[in-house]
Coordinates of C-alpha atoms and ligand atoms in Angstrom, one line a residue:
M20 CA 5.0 -1.4 5.9
R21 CA 6.1 -4.6 4.0
I22 CA 9.5 -5.7 3.2
L23 CA 10.7 -8.3 1.0
I24 CA 13.8 -10.4 1.9
V25 CA 15.7 -12.2 -0.8
E26 CA 18.3 -13.8 0.8
D27 CA 19.7 -17.5 0.4
E28 CA 22.1 -18.1 3.6
P29 CA 19.7 -19.5 6.0
K30 CA 21.2 -17.8 9.2
T31 CA 21.2 -14.3 7.7
G32 CA 18.0 -14.5 6.3
E33 CA 16.1 -15.9 9.5
Y34 CA 18.3 -12.9 11.4
L35 CA 16.9 -10.4 9.4
R36 CA 13.4 -11.8 9.0
Q37 CA 13.5 -11.9 13.0
G38 CA 14.8 -8.4 13.5
L39 CA 12.5 -6.8 11.3
T40 CA 9.4 -8.3 12.6
E41 CA 10.4 -7.1 16.1
A42 CA 10.8 -4.1 14.5
G43 CA 7.3 -3.9 13.2
F44 CA 7.7 -4.9 9.9
V45 CA 5.7 -7.3 8.2
T46 CA 8.3 -9.5 6.1
D47 CA 8.5 -12.2 3.6
L48 CA 11.5 -14.3 3.1
V49 CA 12.8 -16.0 -0.3
R50 CA 15.7 -17.8 -0.7
D51 CA 16.4 -17.7 -4.5
G52 CA 16.4 -15.0 -7.2
V53 CA 13.8 -16.2 -9.5
E54 CA 11.3 -16.6 -6.5
G55 CA 12.5 -13.2 -5.2
L56 CA 11.8 -11.3 -8.7
Q57 CA 8.7 -13.1 -9.0
S58 CA 7.3 -11.9 -5.5
A59 CA 8.6 -8.5 -6.1
L60 CA 6.4 -8.3 -9.4
A61 CA 3.3 -9.8 -7.9
E62 CA 2.9 -8.3 -4.6
I63 CA 3.3 -5.0 -3.3
Y64 CA 6.3 -3.9 -0.9
D65 CA 7.3 -0.9 0.5
L66 CA 10.9 -2.0 0.0
I67 CA 13.3 -4.9 -1.0
I68 CA 16.4 -6.2 0.6
L69 CA 18.4 -8.0 -1.8
D70 CA 21.3 -10.0 -1.5
V71 CA 24.0 -10.3 -4.7
M72 CA 24.8 -13.8 -4.9
L73 CA 21.8 -15.9 -4.9
P74 CA 20.9 -19.2 -6.5
G75 CA 18.2 -19.0 -9.5
M76 CA 19.2 -15.4 -10.6
D77 CA 21.3 -13.1 -9.1
G78 CA 20.6 -10.0 -7.3
W79 CA 21.6 -7.8 -10.3
S80 CA 19.5 -9.5 -13.0
V81 CA 16.6 -9.4 -10.0
L82 CA 17.2 -5.7 -9.7
T83 CA 17.1 -5.1 -13.4
Q84 CA 14.3 -6.8 -14.0
I85 CA 12.0 -5.1 -11.1
R86 CA 13.2 -1.8 -12.7
R87 CA 12.3 -3.1 -16.2
A88 CA 9.0 -3.5 -15.0
G89 CA 8.6 0.1 -13.8
K90 CA 8.5 -0.6 -10.1
D91 CA 10.5 2.2 -8.4
L92 CA 10.4 0.9 -4.8
P93 CA 13.5 1.3 -2.7
V94 CA 16.0 -1.3 -3.0
L95 CA 18.8 -2.0 -0.2
F96 CA 21.6 -4.5 -1.7
L97 CA 23.4 -6.7 0.4
T98 CA 27.0 -7.6 -0.7
A99 CA 29.3 -9.7 0.7
R100 CA 32.2 -8.5 -1.6
D101 CA 33.7 -5.3 -0.6
H102 CA 34.5 -4.0 -3.8
V103 CA 33.9 -0.5 -5.1
D104 CA 32.8 -1.7 -8.6
D105 CA 30.0 -3.9 -7.4
R106 CA 28.7 -0.9 -5.0
V107 CA 29.1 1.3 -8.4
K108 CA 27.1 -1.3 -10.3
G109 CA 24.2 -1.7 -7.9
L110 CA 23.9 2.0 -8.0
E111 CA 24.0 2.2 -11.6
L112 CA 21.2 -0.4 -11.8
G113 CA 18.8 1.3 -9.6
A114 CA 19.5 0.0 -6.1
D115 CA 19.1 3.2 -3.5
D116 CA 21.5 2.0 -1.0
Y117 CA 23.8 -1.0 -0.4
L118 CA 25.4 -2.7 3.0
V119 CA 28.4 -4.8 3.1
K120 CA 28.0 -8.1 5.1
P121 CA 28.5 -8.8 7.9
F122 CA 26.4 -5.9 9.2
A123 CA 25.1 -4.6 12.2
F124 CA 21.3 -5.0 12.7
S125 CA 21.0 -1.6 14.1
E126 CA 23.0 -0.3 10.9
L127 CA 20.7 -1.9 8.6
L128 CA 17.5 -0.9 10.3
A129 CA 18.4 2.7 10.1
R130 CA 19.1 2.3 6.5
V131 CA 15.8 0.6 6.0
R132 CA 14.2 3.9 7.8
T133 CA 15.8 6.2 5.8
L134 CA 15.1 4.7 2.8
L135 CA 11.4 4.1 3.5
R136 CA 11.1 8.0 5.1
R137 CA 12.4 9.1 1.6
G138 CA 9.7 7.0 -0.3
V139 CA 6.9 8.4 1.7
K140 CA 7.9 11.9 1.3
A141 CA 8.0 11.3 -2.4
S142 CA 4.5 9.7 -2.5
A143 CA 2.6 13.3 -1.7
A144 CA 3.5 14.6 -5.1
E145 CA 3.1 11.0 -6.8
F146 CA -0.5 10.7 -7.9
L147 CA -1.8 11.7 -11.8
R148 CA -5.2 12.3 -12.1
I149 CA -8.1 12.7 -14.9
A150 CA -11.7 12.8 -14.2
D151 CA -12.1 10.0 -11.6
L152 CA -8.9 8.1 -12.6
E153 CA -6.2 7.9 -10.6
L154 CA -2.5 6.9 -11.0
D155 CA -0.5 6.2 -7.7
L156 CA 3.0 6.3 -8.9
L157 CA 4.5 5.0 -5.7
R158 CA 2.4 2.1 -5.2
R159 CA 2.0 1.5 -8.5
R160 CA -1.6 1.3 -8.2
V161 CA -4.6 2.8 -10.2
T162 CA -8.2 3.2 -9.3
R163 CA -11.2 4.6 -11.3
A164 CA -14.1 5.6 -9.5
G165 CA -12.6 4.2 -6.2
R166 CA -12.2 0.8 -8.0
R167 CA -8.9 -1.0 -8.3
I168 CA -7.9 -1.8 -12.2
D169 CA -5.0 -4.3 -12.2
L170 CA -2.3 -3.4 -15.0
T171 CA 0.3 -5.0 -16.4
A172 CA 3.8 -3.0 -16.2
K173 CA 3.2 -2.2 -19.8
E174 CA -0.4 -1.1 -19.5
F175 CA 0.7 1.0 -16.5
A176 CA 3.5 2.6 -18.3
L177 CA 1.4 3.6 -21.5
L178 CA -1.2 4.9 -19.1
E179 CA 1.4 7.0 -17.1
L180 CA 2.5 8.7 -20.6
L181 CA -1.1 9.2 -21.9
L182 CA -1.8 11.0 -18.5
R183 CA 1.2 12.6 -17.7
R184 CA 0.7 14.5 -21.3
Q185 CA -3.1 14.5 -21.1
D186 CA -5.2 16.4 -23.9
E187 CA -2.0 16.2 -26.2
V188 CA -2.2 13.5 -29.4
L189 CA 0.6 11.2 -29.3
S190 CA 1.8 9.3 -32.2
R191 CA 2.3 5.6 -32.1
S192 CA 6.0 6.2 -32.6
L193 CA 6.6 8.3 -29.5
I194 CA 4.7 5.6 -27.5
A195 CA 6.7 2.9 -28.8
S196 CA 9.7 4.7 -27.9
Q197 CA 8.6 6.0 -24.5
V198 CA 6.7 2.8 -23.4
W199 CA 8.8 -0.2 -25.2
D200 CA 11.7 1.4 -25.7
M201 CA 12.0 0.5 -29.5
N202 CA 11.6 2.1 -32.7
F203 CA 8.2 2.0 -34.2
D204 CA 7.7 -0.9 -36.8
S205 CA 4.6 -0.2 -38.8
D206 CA 4.4 -4.0 -39.3
T207 CA 3.8 -4.7 -35.4
N208 CA 0.2 -4.1 -33.8
V209 CA 1.8 -3.9 -30.2
I210 CA 0.6 -0.5 -29.4
E211 CA -3.0 -1.1 -30.8
V212 CA -3.4 -4.3 -28.9
A213 CA -2.1 -2.7 -25.8
V214 CA -4.5 0.4 -26.1
R215 CA -7.2 -2.1 -26.5
R216 CA -6.7 -3.8 -23.4
L217 CA -5.9 -0.7 -21.5
R218 CA -9.3 0.5 -22.6
A219 CA -11.1 -2.5 -21.9
K220 CA -9.9 -2.3 -18.3
M221 CA -10.2 1.6 -17.5
D222 CA -12.8 2.7 -20.2
D223 CA -15.4 -0.2 -21.1
D224 CA -16.9 -0.2 -18.1
F225 CA -17.1 3.5 -17.1
D226 CA -17.9 6.8 -18.5
P227 CA -16.9 9.2 -19.9
K228 CA -14.7 6.9 -22.4
L229 CA -10.8 8.9 -21.6
I230 CA -9.0 7.3 -24.4
R231 CA -9.7 8.7 -28.0
T232 CA -8.3 7.4 -31.2
V233 CA -7.3 10.3 -33.6
R234 CA -7.3 8.5 -36.8
G235 CA -3.9 8.6 -38.6
M236 CA -2.3 10.1 -35.7
G237 CA -2.4 8.4 -32.3
Y238 CA -3.9 8.7 -29.2
V239 CA -5.2 11.0 -26.7
L240 CA -6.3 11.0 -23.2
E241 CA -8.5 13.9 -22.4
I242 CA -12.3 14.6 -20.8
P243 CA -14.5 14.4 -23.8
H244 CA -16.3 17.7 -24.6
Ligands
CA2 CA1 24.2 -15.1 -0.9

């Protein structure tokens, strides 16, 4: 189990890193928000411990960006400010739990273990499949014929939508609203471009081709007959 710690206070960060390492976790410690976000998006973690007050970018913004990128791993907030508003804000933004500083390490470890158990339980039902293509919702991984396929967050979201509604023709406007959270603008070819890129990664080198263009209507993910 790999944990990302984003904490700028050296003493607290080191205390967390050491304690979690001794408890058997693999840990990465970064000291500012921008670096924290970059690590969270580039690497695969099972959990993030995120301080609120950080240089570069605050914890709220880091969390918002992580969720916007489609990452649903558990996030435990550390807040020094014991205000109800802060806790509510954190939970609204998609944090899974919070801890007010100063805290006992045993308390933190208990919260971490609870959050990780929750994640493992969910994973059993969190695969979407068609033919030899598999999408792992929890780990945000896609494989085809056992080969790992690297997708951007948007490509992943697009494939997830197509998989959830496989055999159904999805219009460009529906895709735009679901994946890009925008109203369809006929001048933009953002969807065509995204579908082309997705195909290049998951269809071009494989058979059968799973994404079909339905002229004038949209796209469908299906096993061709
Ligand atoms: Ca701080």
